[in-house]
Amino acid sequence: MQDRELLQTHHAEEQLRRHSESIGREFFAGFEAVERIDRPAVSCFGSARAPEGSQPYELARETGRLFGEAGWAVVTGGGPGVMEAANRGCREGGGLSVGFNIELPHEQGTNGYVDLSLTFDHFYARKTMFVKAAEGFCVFPGGFGTADELFESLTLIQTGKVLHFPVVLLGEAYWTPLLEWVRRSALADGMVSADDLALLTLTDEPRVAVETVLDAFRAGDGRPSPHTPRKADAQ
């Protein structure tokens, strides 16, 4: 586990150089993989623990299928659950199915529905590729990792690092309590703005999710983002 070693407090200069070179090589391999995606892509996130037949799995599978039929690529974390479902649906729809996996001590290899894959050692290199490859995010029910990807995407939009980047939450019953907390606490206390909340689309309909992403892609012709940041921070 290279990250575990890297995140220790102190290292000799040679160790720091070795770690930095390793990270650089991984970023370069990721950039090369992204360059092999020959069409617009969407990144899909959600729990690795969602079994086939569950609502998150079937939502992701149908969403992936619709993106495939639209001629898009679907990028996931390459593992089981929602990731497998989105890759599976994309392949069923005739799209390009991409999996950016991660070496973990307790989890899976790459699922069997991936056409283009790369396995990372470092979370931060992998997360960069999810954004670099994609024209938007579709976020299905999941845990800490899924929430991490969700809030990172919102931060990148809020601070103007990405433009015309739709974020769609699929699973209204699952995500509504989180949005209620944002409104009740973060918005009420001035920690976020109403414009920040407008960055999100909430739906139970895969077709709505796909059209939201496709519409933003069609509109993304180099014009300024409709969500121009009003502040330089992301608090």
Short mmCIF file of C-alpha atoms in Angstrom, two decimals:
data_model
loop_
_atom_site.label_atom_id
_atom_site.label_comp_id
_atom_site.label_asym_id
_atom_site.label_seq_id
_atom_site.Cartn_x
_atom_site.Cartn_y
_atom_site.Cartn_z
CA MET A 1 0.00 0.00 0.00
CA GLN A 2 2.04 2.93 -1.29
CA ASP A 3 -0.33 5.55 0.13
CA ARG A 4 0.01 4.12 3.62
CA GLU A 5 3.77 4.47 3.47
CA LEU A 6 3.60 7.88 1.84
CA LEU A 7 1.27 9.31 4.48
CA GLN A 8 3.70 8.68 7.30
CA THR A 9 5.00 11.92 8.79
CA HIS A 10 8.67 12.05 7.79
CA HIS A 11 10.80 10.61 5.02
CA ALA A 12 14.38 10.82 3.88
CA GLU A 13 15.00 12.92 0.77
CA GLU A 14 15.56 9.85 -1.38
CA GLN A 15 12.25 8.38 -0.24
CA LEU A 16 10.48 11.63 -1.06
CA ARG A 17 12.03 11.63 -4.52
CA ARG A 18 11.00 8.02 -5.09
CA HIS A 19 7.43 8.67 -3.97
CA SER A 20 7.16 11.80 -6.11
CA GLU A 21 8.43 10.01 -9.20
CA SER A 22 6.00 7.15 -8.62
CA ILE A 23 3.08 9.56 -8.33
CA GLY A 24 4.19 11.35 -11.48
CA ARG A 25 4.33 8.09 -13.43
CA GLU A 26 0.86 7.18 -12.24
CA PHE A 27 -0.59 10.52 -13.31
CA PHE A 28 1.04 10.13 -16.72
CA ALA A 29 -0.39 6.63 -17.15
CA GLY A 30 -3.80 7.98 -16.17
CA PHE A 31 -3.58 10.84 -18.65
CA GLU A 32 -2.61 8.36 -21.36
CA ALA A 33 -5.63 6.21 -20.50
CA VAL A 34 -7.96 9.20 -20.66
CA GLU A 35 -6.57 10.04 -24.11
CA ARG A 36 -7.71 6.61 -25.30
CA ILE A 37 -11.34 7.51 -24.58
CA ASP A 38 -12.46 8.46 -28.06
CA ARG A 39 -15.86 10.01 -27.25
CA PRO A 40 -17.63 12.10 -24.63
CA ALA A 41 -17.76 10.41 -21.24
CA VAL A 42 -19.66 10.55 -17.97
CA SER A 43 -18.29 9.36 -14.63
CA CYS A 44 -20.67 7.27 -12.51
CA PHE A 45 -20.24 6.72 -8.77
CA GLY A 46 -21.98 4.61 -6.17
CA SER A 47 -21.59 1.81 -3.68
CA ALA A 48 -19.53 -1.29 -4.39
CA ARG A 49 -21.94 -3.10 -2.06
CA ALA A 50 -25.11 -2.74 -4.14
CA PRO A 51 -26.16 -6.23 -5.34
CA GLU A 52 -27.64 -7.03 -8.71
CA GLY A 53 -31.40 -6.45 -8.58
CA SER A 54 -31.20 -3.65 -6.01
CA GLN A 55 -32.52 -0.22 -6.95
CA PRO A 56 -29.05 1.42 -7.09
CA TYR A 57 -27.71 -1.37 -9.29
CA GLU A 58 -30.61 -1.29 -11.72
CA LEU A 59 -30.64 2.54 -11.84
CA ALA A 60 -26.96 2.53 -12.72
CA ARG A 61 -27.33 -0.24 -15.28
CA GLU A 62 -30.15 1.57 -17.10
CA THR A 63 -28.32 4.89 -16.96
CA GLY A 64 -25.18 3.28 -18.37
CA ARG A 65 -27.20 1.65 -21.14
CA LEU A 66 -28.74 4.98 -22.17
CA PHE A 67 -25.34 6.67 -22.27
CA GLY A 68 -24.02 3.77 -24.36
CA GLU A 69 -26.89 4.11 -26.79
CA ALA A 70 -26.12 7.83 -27.05
CA GLY A 71 -22.59 6.95 -28.16
CA TRP A 72 -20.91 7.95 -24.92
CA ALA A 73 -18.35 6.33 -22.68
CA VAL A 74 -19.11 5.52 -19.04
CA VAL A 75 -16.26 5.81 -16.53
CA THR A 76 -16.47 4.10 -13.14
CA GLY A 77 -14.18 2.95 -10.38
CA GLY A 78 -14.10 -0.43 -12.09
CA GLY A 79 -15.30 -2.49 -9.14
CA PRO A 80 -18.54 -4.32 -8.24
CA GLY A 81 -21.96 -2.97 -7.27
CA VAL A 82 -22.98 0.30 -8.88
CA MET A 83 -19.69 0.47 -10.77
CA GLU A 84 -20.27 -2.93 -12.34
CA ALA A 85 -23.86 -2.00 -13.15
CA ALA A 86 -22.94 1.21 -14.98
CA ASN A 87 -20.17 -0.52 -16.93
CA ARG A 88 -22.50 -3.39 -17.74
CA GLY A 89 -25.26 -1.12 -18.98
CA CYS A 90 -22.83 0.89 -21.07
CA ARG A 91 -21.57 -2.24 -22.79
CA GLU A 92 -25.14 -3.43 -23.35
CA GLY A 93 -25.89 -0.06 -24.97
CA GLY A 94 -22.89 -0.25 -27.29
CA GLY A 95 -20.81 2.44 -25.56
CA LEU A 96 -17.22 2.41 -24.34
CA SER A 97 -17.00 1.05 -20.79
CA VAL A 98 -14.07 2.40 -18.73
CA GLY A 99 -12.90 1.32 -15.27
CA PHE A 100 -10.33 3.17 -13.17
CA ASN A 101 -9.77 0.78 -10.28
CA ILE A 102 -7.68 1.12 -7.10
CA GLU A 103 -5.51 -1.33 -5.19
CA LEU A 104 -7.18 -1.94 -1.81
CA PRO A 105 -6.51 -4.61 0.83
CA HIS A 106 -10.15 -5.59 1.26
CA GLU A 107 -11.82 -5.12 -2.11
CA GLN A 108 -12.15 -6.37 -5.60
CA GLY A 109 -10.50 -6.61 -8.93
CA THR A 110 -11.92 -5.00 -12.03
CA ASN A 111 -15.43 -6.09 -12.99
CA GLY A 112 -16.03 -8.08 -16.15
CA TYR A 113 -17.78 -5.34 -18.13
CA VAL A 114 -14.85 -3.00 -18.71
CA ASP A 115 -13.37 -2.34 -22.16
CA LEU A 116 -10.62 0.05 -21.07
CA SER A 117 -9.10 -0.23 -17.60
CA LEU A 118 -6.28 1.04 -15.43
CA THR A 119 -5.58 0.22 -11.78
CA PHE A 120 -4.17 2.97 -9.55
CA ASP A 121 -2.18 2.93 -6.33
CA HIS A 122 -3.05 6.50 -5.32
CA PHE A 123 -6.59 7.78 -4.77
CA TYR A 124 -5.76 11.35 -5.79
CA ALA A 125 -4.35 10.32 -9.18
CA ARG A 126 -7.40 8.16 -9.84
CA LYS A 127 -9.83 10.91 -8.78
CA THR A 128 -8.21 13.35 -11.17
CA MET A 129 -8.92 10.99 -14.06
CA PHE A 130 -12.60 10.74 -13.15
CA VAL A 131 -12.88 14.50 -13.64
CA LYS A 132 -10.51 14.82 -16.59
CA ALA A 133 -12.32 12.13 -18.57
CA ALA A 134 -15.87 13.28 -17.92
CA GLU A 135 -18.39 15.84 -19.08
CA GLY A 136 -20.44 15.30 -15.91
CA PHE A 137 -21.09 13.06 -12.92
CA CYS A 138 -23.97 10.72 -12.15
CA VAL A 139 -23.98 9.84 -8.46
CA PHE A 140 -25.92 6.83 -7.20
CA PRO A 141 -26.48 5.74 -3.58
CA GLY A 142 -23.21 5.01 -1.84
CA GLY A 143 -21.07 5.59 1.21
CA PHE A 144 -18.11 7.76 2.17
CA GLY A 145 -16.27 7.33 -1.11
CA THR A 146 -19.33 8.29 -3.12
CA ALA A 147 -19.96 11.34 -0.93
CA ASP A 148 -16.31 12.30 -1.35
CA GLU A 149 -16.65 12.28 -5.14
CA LEU A 150 -19.92 14.21 -4.94
CA PHE A 151 -18.59 17.04 -2.79
CA GLU A 152 -15.31 17.23 -4.68
CA SER A 153 -17.19 17.73 -7.92
CA LEU A 154 -19.31 20.49 -6.35
CA THR A 155 -16.18 22.18 -5.02
CA LEU A 156 -14.55 22.13 -8.47
CA ILE A 157 -17.63 23.73 -10.01
CA GLN A 158 -18.06 26.23 -7.18
CA THR A 159 -14.46 27.43 -7.57
CA GLY A 160 -14.54 27.50 -11.38
CA LYS A 161 -12.06 24.67 -11.93
CA VAL A 162 -14.48 22.93 -14.31
CA LEU A 163 -17.13 24.45 -16.58
CA HIS A 164 -20.56 23.22 -17.71
CA PHE A 165 -20.23 20.21 -15.44
CA PRO A 166 -23.60 18.75 -14.42
CA VAL A 167 -23.91 16.66 -11.27
CA VAL A 168 -26.93 14.37 -11.12
CA LEU A 169 -28.03 12.54 -7.97
CA LEU A 170 -30.01 9.40 -8.75
CA GLY A 171 -32.16 8.05 -5.95
CA GLU A 172 -34.46 10.71 -4.54
CA ALA A 173 -35.26 8.89 -1.29
CA TYR A 174 -31.57 8.27 -0.63
CA TRP A 175 -30.24 11.76 -1.32
CA THR A 176 -33.12 13.93 -0.09
CA PRO A 177 -32.06 13.80 3.61
CA LEU A 178 -28.59 15.03 2.64
CA LEU A 179 -30.06 17.92 0.66
CA GLU A 180 -32.37 18.74 3.54
CA TRP A 181 -29.35 19.00 5.85
CA VAL A 182 -27.64 21.30 3.34
CA ARG A 183 -30.70 23.56 3.24
CA ARG A 184 -31.43 23.43 6.97
CA SER A 185 -27.87 23.90 8.18
CA ALA A 186 -25.30 24.92 5.56
CA LEU A 187 -27.61 27.21 3.57
CA ALA A 188 -29.37 28.63 6.63
CA ASP A 189 -26.02 29.48 8.24
CA GLY A 190 -24.63 31.05 5.06
CA MET A 191 -22.04 28.32 4.48
CA VAL A 192 -23.34 27.75 0.94
CA SER A 193 -25.51 29.82 -1.37
CA ALA A 194 -28.73 29.04 -3.20
CA ASP A 195 -26.66 29.07 -6.40
CA ASP A 196 -24.54 26.26 -4.97
CA LEU A 197 -27.64 24.12 -4.47
CA ALA A 198 -28.63 24.80 -8.06
CA LEU A 199 -25.56 22.85 -9.17
CA LEU A 200 -27.40 19.60 -8.41
CA THR A 201 -30.12 17.70 -10.25
CA LEU A 202 -32.07 15.12 -8.24
CA THR A 203 -34.04 12.40 -10.02
CA ASP A 204 -35.16 8.78 -10.02
CA GLU A 205 -35.23 8.68 -13.83
CA PRO A 206 -32.16 7.50 -15.77
CA ARG A 207 -33.40 9.26 -18.89
CA VAL A 208 -33.58 12.59 -17.03
CA ALA A 209 -30.02 12.06 -15.80
CA VAL A 210 -28.74 11.33 -19.29
CA GLU A 211 -30.53 14.28 -20.89
CA THR A 212 -29.23 16.61 -18.17
CA VAL A 213 -25.64 15.63 -18.97
CA LEU A 214 -26.15 15.67 -22.73
CA ASP A 215 -27.82 19.08 -22.63
CA ALA A 216 -24.93 20.56 -20.65
CA PHE A 217 -22.45 19.03 -23.10
CA ARG A 218 -24.28 20.56 -26.06
CA ALA A 219 -24.25 23.96 -24.34
CA GLY A 220 -20.59 23.78 -23.37
CA ASP A 221 -19.17 25.75 -26.27
CA GLY A 222 -16.50 27.66 -24.39
CA ARG A 223 -18.83 30.22 -22.83
CA PRO A 224 -18.30 31.09 -19.16
CA SER A 225 -19.78 28.66 -16.68
CA PRO A 226 -23.31 29.54 -15.57
CA HIS A 227 -21.99 28.98 -12.04
CA THR A 228 -19.23 31.56 -11.99
CA PRO A 229 -17.70 31.47 -8.49
CA ARG A 230 -18.30 34.48 -6.28
CA LYS A 231 -15.46 33.59 -3.96
CA ALA A 232 -11.98 32.18 -4.27
CA ASP A 233 -12.37 29.60 -1.53
CA ALA A 234 -14.51 26.48 -1.25
CA GLN A 235 -15.89 26.73 2.24
#
